[in-house]
PDB file of C-alpha atoms in Angstrom:
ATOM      1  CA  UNK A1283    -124.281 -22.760 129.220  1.00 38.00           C
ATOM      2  CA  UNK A1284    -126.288 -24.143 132.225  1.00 40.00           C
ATOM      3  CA  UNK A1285    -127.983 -27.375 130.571  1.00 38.00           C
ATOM      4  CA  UNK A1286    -125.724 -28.530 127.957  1.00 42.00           C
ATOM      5  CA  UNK A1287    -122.596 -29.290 130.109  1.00 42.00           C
ATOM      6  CA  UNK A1288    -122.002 -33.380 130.506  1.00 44.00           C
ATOM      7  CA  UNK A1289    -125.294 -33.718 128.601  1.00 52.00           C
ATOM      8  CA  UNK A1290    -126.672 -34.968 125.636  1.00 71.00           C
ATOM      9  CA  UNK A1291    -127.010 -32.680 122.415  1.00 81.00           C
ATOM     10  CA  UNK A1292    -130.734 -31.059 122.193  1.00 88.00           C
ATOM     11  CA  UNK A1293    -133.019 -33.162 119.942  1.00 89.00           C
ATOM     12  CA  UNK A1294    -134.725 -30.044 118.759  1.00 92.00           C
ATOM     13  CA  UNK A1295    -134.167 -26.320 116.947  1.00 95.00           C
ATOM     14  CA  UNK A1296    -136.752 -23.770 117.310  1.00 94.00           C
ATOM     15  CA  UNK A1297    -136.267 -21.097 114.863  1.00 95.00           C
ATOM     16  CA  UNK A1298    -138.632 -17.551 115.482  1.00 93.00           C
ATOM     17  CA  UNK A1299    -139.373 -15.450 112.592  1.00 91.00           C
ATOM     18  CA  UNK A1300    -137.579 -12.398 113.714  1.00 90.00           C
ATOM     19  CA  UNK A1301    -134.188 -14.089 113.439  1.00 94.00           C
ATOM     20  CA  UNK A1302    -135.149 -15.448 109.660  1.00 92.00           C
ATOM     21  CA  UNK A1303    -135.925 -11.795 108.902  1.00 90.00           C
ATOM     22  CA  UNK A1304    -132.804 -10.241 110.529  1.00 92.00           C
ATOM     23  CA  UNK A1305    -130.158 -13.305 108.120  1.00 94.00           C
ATOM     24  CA  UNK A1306    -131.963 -12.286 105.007  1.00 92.00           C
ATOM     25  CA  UNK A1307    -131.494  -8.490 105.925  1.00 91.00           C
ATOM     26  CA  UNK A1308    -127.987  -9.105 106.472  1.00 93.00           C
ATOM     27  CA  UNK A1309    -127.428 -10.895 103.518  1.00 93.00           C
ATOM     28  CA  UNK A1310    -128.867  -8.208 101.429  1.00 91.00           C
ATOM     29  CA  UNK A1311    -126.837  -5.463 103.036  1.00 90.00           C
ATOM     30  CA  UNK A1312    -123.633  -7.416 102.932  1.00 88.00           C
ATOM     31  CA  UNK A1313    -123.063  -9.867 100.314  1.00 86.00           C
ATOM     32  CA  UNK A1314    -126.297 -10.143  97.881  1.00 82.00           C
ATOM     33  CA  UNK A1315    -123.895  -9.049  95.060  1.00 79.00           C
ATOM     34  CA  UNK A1316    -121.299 -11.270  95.892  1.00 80.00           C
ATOM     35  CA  UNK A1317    -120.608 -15.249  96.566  1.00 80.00           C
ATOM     36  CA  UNK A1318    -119.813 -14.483 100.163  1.00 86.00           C
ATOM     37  CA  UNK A1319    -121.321 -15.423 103.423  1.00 90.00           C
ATOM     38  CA  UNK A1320    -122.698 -14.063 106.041  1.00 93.00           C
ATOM     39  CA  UNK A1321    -122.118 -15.185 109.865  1.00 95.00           C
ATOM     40  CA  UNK A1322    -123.944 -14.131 113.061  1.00 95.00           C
ATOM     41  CA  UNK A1323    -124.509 -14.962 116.870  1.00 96.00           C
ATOM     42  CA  UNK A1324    -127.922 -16.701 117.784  1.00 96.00           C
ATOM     43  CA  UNK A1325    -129.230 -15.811 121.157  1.00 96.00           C
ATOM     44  CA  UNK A1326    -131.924 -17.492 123.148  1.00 95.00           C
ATOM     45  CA  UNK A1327    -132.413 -20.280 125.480  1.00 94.00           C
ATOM     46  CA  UNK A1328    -132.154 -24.078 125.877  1.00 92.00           C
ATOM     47  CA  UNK A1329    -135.364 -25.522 127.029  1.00 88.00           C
ATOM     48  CA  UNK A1330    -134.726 -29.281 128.084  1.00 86.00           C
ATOM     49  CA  UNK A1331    -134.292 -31.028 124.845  1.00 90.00           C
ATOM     50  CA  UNK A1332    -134.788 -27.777 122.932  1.00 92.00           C
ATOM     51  CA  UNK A1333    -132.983 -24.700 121.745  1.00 95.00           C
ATOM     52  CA  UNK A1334    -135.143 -21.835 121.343  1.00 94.00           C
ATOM     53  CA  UNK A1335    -133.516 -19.455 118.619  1.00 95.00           C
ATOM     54  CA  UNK A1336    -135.042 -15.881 119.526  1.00 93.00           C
ATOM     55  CA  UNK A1337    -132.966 -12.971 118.589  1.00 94.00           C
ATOM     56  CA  UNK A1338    -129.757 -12.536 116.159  1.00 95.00           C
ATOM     57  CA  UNK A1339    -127.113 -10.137 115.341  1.00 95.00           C
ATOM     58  CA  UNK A1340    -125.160 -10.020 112.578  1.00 95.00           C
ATOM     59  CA  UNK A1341    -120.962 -10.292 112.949  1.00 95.00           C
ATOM     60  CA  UNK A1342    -117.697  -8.740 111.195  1.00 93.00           C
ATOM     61  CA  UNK A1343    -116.498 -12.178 108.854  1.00 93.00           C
ATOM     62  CA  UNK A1344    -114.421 -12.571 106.258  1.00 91.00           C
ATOM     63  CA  UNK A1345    -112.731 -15.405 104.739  1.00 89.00           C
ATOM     64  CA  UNK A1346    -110.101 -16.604 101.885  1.00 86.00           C
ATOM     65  CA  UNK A1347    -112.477 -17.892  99.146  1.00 80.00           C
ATOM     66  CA  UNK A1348    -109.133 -20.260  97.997  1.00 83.00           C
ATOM     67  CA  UNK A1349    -108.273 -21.287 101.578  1.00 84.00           C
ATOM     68  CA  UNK A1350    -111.226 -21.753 103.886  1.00 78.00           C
ATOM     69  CA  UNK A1351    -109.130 -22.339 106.485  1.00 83.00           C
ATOM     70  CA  UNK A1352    -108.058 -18.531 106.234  1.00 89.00           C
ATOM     71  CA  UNK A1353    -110.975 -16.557 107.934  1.00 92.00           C
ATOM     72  CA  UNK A1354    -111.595 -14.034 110.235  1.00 92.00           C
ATOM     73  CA  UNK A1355    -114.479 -13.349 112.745  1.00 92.00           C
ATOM     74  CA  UNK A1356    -114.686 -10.048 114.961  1.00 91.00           C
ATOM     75  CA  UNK A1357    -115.003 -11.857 118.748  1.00 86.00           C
ATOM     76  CA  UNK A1358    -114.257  -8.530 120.493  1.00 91.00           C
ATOM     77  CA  UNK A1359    -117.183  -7.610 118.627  1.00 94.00           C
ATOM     78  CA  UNK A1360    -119.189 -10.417 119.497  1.00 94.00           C
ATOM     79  CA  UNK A1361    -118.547  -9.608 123.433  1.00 93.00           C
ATOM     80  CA  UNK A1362    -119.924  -6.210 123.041  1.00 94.00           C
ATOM     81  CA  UNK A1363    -123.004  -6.647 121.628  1.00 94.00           C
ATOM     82  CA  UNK A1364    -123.087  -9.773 123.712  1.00 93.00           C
ATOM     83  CA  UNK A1365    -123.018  -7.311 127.042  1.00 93.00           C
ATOM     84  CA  UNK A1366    -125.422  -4.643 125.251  1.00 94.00           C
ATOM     85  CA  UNK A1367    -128.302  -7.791 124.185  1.00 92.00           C
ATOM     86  CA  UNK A1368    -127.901  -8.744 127.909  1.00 91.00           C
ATOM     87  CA  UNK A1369    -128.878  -4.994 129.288  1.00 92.00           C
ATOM     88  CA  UNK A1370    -131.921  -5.394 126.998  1.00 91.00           C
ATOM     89  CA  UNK A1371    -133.185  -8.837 127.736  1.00 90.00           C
ATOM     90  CA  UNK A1372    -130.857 -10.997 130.058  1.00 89.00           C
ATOM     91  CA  UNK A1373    -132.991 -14.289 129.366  1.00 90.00           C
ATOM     92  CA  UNK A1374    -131.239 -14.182 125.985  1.00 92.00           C
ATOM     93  CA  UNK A1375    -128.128 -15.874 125.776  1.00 94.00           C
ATOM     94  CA  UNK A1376    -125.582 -16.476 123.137  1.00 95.00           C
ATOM     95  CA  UNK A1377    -126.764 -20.331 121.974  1.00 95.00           C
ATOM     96  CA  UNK A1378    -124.707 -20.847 118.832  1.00 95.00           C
ATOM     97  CA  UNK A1379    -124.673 -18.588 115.719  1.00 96.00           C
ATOM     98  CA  UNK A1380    -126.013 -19.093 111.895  1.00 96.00           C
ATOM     99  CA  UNK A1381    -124.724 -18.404 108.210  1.00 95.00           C
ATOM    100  CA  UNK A1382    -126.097 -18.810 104.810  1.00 92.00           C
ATOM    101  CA  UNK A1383    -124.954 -21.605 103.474  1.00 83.00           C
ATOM    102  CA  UNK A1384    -126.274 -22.944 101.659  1.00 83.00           C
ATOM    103  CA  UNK A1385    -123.862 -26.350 102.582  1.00 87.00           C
ATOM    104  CA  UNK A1386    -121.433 -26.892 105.714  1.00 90.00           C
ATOM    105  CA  UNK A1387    -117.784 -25.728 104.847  1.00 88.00           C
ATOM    106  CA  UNK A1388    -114.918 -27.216 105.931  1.00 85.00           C
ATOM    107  CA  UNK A1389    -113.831 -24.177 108.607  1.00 91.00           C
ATOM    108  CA  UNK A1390    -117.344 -24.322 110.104  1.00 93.00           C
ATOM    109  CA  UNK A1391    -115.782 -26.670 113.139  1.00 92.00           C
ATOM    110  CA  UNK A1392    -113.482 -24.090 113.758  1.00 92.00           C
ATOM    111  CA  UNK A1393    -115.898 -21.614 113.988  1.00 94.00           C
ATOM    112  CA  UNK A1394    -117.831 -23.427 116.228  1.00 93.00           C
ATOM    113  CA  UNK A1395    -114.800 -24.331 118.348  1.00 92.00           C
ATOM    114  CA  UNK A1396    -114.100 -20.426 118.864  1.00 92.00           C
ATOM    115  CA  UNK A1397    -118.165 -20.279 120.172  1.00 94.00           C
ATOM    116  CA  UNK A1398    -117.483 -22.644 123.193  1.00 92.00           C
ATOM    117  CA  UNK A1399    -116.087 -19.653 124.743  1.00 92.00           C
ATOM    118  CA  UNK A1400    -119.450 -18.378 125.127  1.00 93.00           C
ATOM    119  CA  UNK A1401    -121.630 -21.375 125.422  1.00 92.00           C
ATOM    120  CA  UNK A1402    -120.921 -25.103 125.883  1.00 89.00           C
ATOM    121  CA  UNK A1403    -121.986 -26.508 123.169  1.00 91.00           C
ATOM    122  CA  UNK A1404    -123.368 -24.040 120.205  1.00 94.00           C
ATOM    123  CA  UNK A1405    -125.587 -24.953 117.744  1.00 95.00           C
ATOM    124  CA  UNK A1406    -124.917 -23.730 113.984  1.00 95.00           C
ATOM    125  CA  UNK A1407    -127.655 -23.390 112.220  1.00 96.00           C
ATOM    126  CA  UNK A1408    -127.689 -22.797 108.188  1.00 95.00           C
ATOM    127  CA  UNK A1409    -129.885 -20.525 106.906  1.00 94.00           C
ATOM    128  CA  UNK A1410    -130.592 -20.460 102.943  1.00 91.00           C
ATOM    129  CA  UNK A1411    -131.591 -17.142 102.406  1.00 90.00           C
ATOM    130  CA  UNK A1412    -132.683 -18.148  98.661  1.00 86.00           C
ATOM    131  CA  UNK A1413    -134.399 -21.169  98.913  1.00 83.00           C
ATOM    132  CA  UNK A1414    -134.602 -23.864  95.963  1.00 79.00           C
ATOM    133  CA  UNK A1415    -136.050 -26.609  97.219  1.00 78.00           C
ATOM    134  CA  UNK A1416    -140.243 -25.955  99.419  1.00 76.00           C
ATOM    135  CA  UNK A1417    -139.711 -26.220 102.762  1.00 79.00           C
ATOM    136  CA  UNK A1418    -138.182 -24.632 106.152  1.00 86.00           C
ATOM    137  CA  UNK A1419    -134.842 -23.154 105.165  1.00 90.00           C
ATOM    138  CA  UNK A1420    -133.344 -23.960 108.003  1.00 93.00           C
ATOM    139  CA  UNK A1421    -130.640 -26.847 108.950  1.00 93.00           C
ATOM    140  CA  UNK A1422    -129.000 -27.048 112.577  1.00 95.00           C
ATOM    141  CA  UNK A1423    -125.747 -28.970 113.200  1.00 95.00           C
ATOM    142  CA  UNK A1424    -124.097 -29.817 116.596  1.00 94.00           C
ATOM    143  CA  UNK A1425    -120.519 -30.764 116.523  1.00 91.00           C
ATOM    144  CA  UNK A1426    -119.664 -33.566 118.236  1.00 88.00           C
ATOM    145  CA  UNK A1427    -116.554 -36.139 118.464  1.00 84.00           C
ATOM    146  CA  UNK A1428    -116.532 -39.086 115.744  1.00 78.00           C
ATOM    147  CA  UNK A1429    -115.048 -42.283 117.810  1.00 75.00           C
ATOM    148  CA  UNK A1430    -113.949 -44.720 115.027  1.00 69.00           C
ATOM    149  CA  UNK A1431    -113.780 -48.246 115.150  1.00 71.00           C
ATOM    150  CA  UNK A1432    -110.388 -48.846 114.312  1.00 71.00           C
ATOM    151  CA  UNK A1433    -108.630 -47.284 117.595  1.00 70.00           C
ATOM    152  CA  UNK A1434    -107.421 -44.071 116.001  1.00 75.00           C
ATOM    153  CA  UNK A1435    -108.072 -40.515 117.209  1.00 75.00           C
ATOM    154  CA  UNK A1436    -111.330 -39.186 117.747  1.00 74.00           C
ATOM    155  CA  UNK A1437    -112.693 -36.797 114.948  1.00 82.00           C
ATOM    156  CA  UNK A1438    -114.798 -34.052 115.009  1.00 86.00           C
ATOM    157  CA  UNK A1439    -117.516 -34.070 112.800  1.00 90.00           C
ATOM    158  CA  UNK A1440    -121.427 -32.231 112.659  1.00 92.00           C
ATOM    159  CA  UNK A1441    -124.517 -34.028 113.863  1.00 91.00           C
ATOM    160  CA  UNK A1442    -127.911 -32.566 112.556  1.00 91.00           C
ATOM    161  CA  UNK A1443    -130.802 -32.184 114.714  1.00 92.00           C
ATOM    162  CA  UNK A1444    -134.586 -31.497 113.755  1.00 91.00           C
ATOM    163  CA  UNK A1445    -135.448 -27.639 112.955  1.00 93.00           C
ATOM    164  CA  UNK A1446    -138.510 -25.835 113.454  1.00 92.00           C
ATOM    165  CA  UNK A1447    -140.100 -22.372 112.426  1.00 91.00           C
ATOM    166  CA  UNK A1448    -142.018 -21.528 115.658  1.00 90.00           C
ATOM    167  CA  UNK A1449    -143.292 -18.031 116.981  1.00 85.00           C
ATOM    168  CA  UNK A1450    -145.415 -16.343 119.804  1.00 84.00           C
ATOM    169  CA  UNK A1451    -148.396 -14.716 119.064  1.00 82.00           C
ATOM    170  CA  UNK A1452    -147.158 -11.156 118.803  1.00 81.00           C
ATOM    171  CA  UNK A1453    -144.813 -12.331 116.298  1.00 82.00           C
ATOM    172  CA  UNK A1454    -147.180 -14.327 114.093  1.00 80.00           C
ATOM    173  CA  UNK A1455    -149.264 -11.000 113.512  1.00 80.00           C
ATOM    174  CA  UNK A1456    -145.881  -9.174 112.740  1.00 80.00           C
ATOM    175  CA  UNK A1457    -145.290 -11.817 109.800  1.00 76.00           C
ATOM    176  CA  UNK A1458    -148.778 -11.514 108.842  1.00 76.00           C
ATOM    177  CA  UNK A1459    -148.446  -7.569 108.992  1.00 75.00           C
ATOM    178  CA  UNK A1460    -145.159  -7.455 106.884  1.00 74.00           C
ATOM    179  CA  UNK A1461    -146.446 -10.256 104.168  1.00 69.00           C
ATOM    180  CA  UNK A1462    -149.403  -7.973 103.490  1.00 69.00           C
ATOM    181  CA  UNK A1463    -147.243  -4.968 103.397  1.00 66.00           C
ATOM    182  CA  UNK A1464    -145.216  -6.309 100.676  1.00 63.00           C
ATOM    183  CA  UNK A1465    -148.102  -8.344  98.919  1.00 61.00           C
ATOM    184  CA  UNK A1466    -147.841  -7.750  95.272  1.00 59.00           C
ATOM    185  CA  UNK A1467    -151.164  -5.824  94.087  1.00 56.00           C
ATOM    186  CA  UNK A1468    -150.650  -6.700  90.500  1.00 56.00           C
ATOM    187  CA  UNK A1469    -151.576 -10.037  91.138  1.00 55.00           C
ATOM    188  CA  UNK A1470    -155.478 -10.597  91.767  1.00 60.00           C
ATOM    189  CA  UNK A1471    -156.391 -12.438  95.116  1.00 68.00           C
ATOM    190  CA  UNK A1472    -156.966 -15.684  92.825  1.00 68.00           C
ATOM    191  CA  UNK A1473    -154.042 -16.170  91.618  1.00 73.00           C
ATOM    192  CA  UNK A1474    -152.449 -16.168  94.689  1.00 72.00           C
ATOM    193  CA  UNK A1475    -154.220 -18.597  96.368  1.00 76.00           C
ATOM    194  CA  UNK A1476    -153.325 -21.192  93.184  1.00 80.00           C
ATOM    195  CA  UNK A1477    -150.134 -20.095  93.172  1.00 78.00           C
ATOM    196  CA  UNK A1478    -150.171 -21.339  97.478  1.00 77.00           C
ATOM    197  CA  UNK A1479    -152.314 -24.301  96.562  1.00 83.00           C
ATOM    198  CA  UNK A1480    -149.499 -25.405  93.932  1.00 85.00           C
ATOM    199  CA  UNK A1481    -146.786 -24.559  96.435  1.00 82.00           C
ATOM    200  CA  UNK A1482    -148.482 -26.701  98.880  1.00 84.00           C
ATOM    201  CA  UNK A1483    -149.066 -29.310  96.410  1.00 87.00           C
ATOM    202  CA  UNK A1484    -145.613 -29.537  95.726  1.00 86.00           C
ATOM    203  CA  UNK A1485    -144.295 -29.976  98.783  1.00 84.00           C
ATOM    204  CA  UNK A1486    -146.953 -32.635  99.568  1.00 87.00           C
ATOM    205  CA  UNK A1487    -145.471 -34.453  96.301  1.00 89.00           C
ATOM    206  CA  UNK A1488    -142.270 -34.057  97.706  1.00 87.00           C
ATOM    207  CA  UNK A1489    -143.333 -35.692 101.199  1.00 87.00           C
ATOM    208  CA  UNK A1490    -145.097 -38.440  99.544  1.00 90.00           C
ATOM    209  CA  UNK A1491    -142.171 -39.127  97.509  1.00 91.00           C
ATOM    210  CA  UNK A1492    -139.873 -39.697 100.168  1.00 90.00           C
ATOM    211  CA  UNK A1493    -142.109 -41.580 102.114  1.00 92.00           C
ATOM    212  CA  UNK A1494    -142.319 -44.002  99.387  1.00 93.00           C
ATOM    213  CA  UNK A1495    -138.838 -43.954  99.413  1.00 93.00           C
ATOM    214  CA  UNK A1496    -138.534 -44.818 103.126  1.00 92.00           C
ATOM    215  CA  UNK A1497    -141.254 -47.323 102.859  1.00 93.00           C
ATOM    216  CA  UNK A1498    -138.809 -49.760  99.430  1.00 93.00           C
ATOM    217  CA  UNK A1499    -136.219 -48.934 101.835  1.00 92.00           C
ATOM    218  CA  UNK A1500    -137.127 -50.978 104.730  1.00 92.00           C
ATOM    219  CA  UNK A1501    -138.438 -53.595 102.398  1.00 92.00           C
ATOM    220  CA  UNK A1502    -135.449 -54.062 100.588  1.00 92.00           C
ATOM    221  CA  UNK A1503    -133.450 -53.926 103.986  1.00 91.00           C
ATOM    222  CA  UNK A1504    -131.591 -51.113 103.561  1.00 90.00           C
ATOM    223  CA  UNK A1505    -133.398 -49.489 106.634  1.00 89.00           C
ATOM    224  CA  UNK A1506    -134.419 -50.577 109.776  1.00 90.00           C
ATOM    225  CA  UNK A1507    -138.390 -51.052 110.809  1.00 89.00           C
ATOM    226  CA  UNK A1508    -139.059 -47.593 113.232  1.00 89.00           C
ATOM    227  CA  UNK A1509    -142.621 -48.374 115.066  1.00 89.00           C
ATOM    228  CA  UNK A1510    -142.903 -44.362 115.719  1.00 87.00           C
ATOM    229  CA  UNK A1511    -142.250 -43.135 111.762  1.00 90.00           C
ATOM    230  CA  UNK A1512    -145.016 -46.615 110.486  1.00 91.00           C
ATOM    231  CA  UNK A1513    -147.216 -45.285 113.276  1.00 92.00           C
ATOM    232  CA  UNK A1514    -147.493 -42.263 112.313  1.00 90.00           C
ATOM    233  CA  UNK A1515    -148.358 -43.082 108.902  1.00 91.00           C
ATOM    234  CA  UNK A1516    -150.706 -45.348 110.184  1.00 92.00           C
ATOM    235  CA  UNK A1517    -152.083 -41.970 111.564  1.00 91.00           C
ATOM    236  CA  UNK A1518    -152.182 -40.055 108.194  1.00 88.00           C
ATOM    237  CA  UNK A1519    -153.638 -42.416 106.081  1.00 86.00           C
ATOM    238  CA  UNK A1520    -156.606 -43.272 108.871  1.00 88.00           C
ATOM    239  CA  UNK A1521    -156.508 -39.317 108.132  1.00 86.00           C
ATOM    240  CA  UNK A1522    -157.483 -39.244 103.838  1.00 82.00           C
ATOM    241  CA  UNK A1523    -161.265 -39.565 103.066  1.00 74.00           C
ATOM    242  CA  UNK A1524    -163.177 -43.044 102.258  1.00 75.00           C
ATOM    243  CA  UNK A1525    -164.282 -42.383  98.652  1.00 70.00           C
ATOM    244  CA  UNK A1526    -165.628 -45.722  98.659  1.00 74.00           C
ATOM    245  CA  UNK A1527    -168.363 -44.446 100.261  1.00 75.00           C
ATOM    246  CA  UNK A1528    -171.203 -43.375  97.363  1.00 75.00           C
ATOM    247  CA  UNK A1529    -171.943 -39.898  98.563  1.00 76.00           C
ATOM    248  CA  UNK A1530    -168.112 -38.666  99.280  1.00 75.00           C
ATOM    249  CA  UNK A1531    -167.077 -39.186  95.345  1.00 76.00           C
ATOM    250  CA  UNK A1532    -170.079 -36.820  93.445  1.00 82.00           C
ATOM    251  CA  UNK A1533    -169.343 -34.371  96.301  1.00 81.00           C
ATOM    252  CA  UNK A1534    -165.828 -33.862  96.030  1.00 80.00           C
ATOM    253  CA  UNK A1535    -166.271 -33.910  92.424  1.00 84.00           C
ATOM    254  CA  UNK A1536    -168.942 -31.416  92.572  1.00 87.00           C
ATOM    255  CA  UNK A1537    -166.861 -29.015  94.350  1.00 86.00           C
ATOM    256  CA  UNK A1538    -163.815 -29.094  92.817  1.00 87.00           C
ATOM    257  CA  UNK A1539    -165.899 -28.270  89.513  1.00 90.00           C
ATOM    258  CA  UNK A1540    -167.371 -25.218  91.553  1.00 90.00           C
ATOM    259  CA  UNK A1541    -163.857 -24.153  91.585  1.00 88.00           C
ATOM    260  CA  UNK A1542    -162.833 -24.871  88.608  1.00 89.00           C
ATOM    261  CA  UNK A1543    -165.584 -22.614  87.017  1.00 91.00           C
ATOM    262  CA  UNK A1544    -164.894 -19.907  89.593  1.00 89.00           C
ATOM    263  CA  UNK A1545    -161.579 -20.178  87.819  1.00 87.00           C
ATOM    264  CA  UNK A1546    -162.612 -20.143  84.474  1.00 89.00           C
ATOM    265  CA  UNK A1547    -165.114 -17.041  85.254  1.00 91.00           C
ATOM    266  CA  UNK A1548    -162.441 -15.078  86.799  1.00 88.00           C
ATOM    267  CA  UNK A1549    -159.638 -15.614  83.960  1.00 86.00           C
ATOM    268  CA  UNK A1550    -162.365 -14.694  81.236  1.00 89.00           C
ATOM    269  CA  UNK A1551    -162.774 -11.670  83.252  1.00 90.00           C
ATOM    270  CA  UNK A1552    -159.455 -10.634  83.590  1.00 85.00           C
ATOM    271  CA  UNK A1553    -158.864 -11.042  79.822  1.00 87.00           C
ATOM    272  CA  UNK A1554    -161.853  -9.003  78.777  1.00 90.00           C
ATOM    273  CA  UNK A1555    -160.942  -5.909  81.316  1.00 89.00           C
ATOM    274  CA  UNK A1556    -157.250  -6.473  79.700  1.00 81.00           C
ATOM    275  CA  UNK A1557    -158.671  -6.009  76.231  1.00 77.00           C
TER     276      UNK A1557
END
């Protein structure tokens, strides 16, 4: 793959929306009622310091659930539709291929050894097509060769890299076409923005928690100072609201209890119509 030959490993995984869609489909035509996984090829293109993860298709796998190191993956396959993806959109090369995870396994070197026919250095991203934790659901991983201190052989071993969700504008009104699509209608336009604003809430107490983490960390020496990561919490706190200020606290006070009462209103509503 022209760009990743005698280079560094990317710093960055850009995952589109289309390719999210296409692992979840496969997973639910292939193994939803069962503990296997799925595997596929990602195609796009390396930009610099980036891999841009565009398109997917899914691949003929099985595996040993005893053994891992038993497994099978269809490559004749894999050059087929590699040649019929090409006729469609030659920009769109094979940059490393996915599965489900949720967790590494012990044959995914392998795997990724076998992909080096087709590009230099493939990137495996994990895909958790049910989700447990907020956030992306996405982890990329590029193998690369653990030199150990002691003089003995060289290992191989998987080095993770930032992931992204990122998408074009033609895609962005796709997603917002197929979440209205299947939208449940049961559930009132109210309740789903709390149930986002709890989401979001979450995963902000989530954030804060492992900043705080961070933070004991480097004062307990356990982790080095980093002037980017303290700079850009310098950043985000210059970012929260001065309450000190005597006008800022009666007005966010005032209208969070607007909302609360729209709340209120709109249950009492609900509960009357119900009876």
């Amino acid at each position: 793959m022209p760009g990743l030959e005698g280079t560094a490993n990317p710093t960055k995984v850009v995952v589109h929306p289309l390719v999210l869609l296409s692992v979840v489909d496969h997973y639910n035509r292939v193994a939803t009622s069962s503990k296997k996984r799925v595997v596929g090829v990602l195609l796009g293109q390396v930009e610099g310091n980036s891999v841009n993860v565009a398109n997917s298709f899914a691949v003929p796998f099985e595996e040993d659930e005893k053994n891992p190191s038993v497994w099978f993956l269809d490559h004749n396959y894999v050059d087929t539709m590699r040649d019929m993806f090409k006729k469609v959109n030659a920009k769109e090369k094979i940059v490393g291929w996915y599965h489900n995870g949720p967790k590494l396994r012990s044959s995914d070197l392998q795997i990724s050894e076998l992909f080096k026919r087709y590009t230099a250095n493939p990137v495996l991203v994990v895909i958790d097509v049910q989700p447990k934790e907020i956030g992306i659901p996405t982890n990329a991983y590029f193998a690369v060769e653990d030199i150990h201190d002691d003089g003995t052989a060289a290992t191989k071993t998987f080095e993770h890299v930032p992931s992204e969700i990122g998408a074009e504008e033609a895609e962005e009104i796709g997603v917002e076409h197929l979440l209205r699509d299947i939208k449940d209608n049961s559930v009132g336009t109210l309740a789903t923005r709390v149930t986002h604003q709890l989401t979001s809430l979450r995963g902000l107490a989530e954030r804060l928690t492992e900043i705080r983490t961070y933070l004991q960390h480097v004062l307990d020496d356990k982790l080095p100072v980093n002037s980017e990561i303290i700079q850009n919490l310098q950043d985000i706190f210059n970012l929260l609201p001065n309450l000190a200020i005597p006008d800022d606290a009666p007005a966010f006070t005032v209208q969070t209890n607007d909302e609360y009462a729209l709340i209120y209103v709109s249950a009492m509503a609900r509960t009357i119509i119900a009876l």
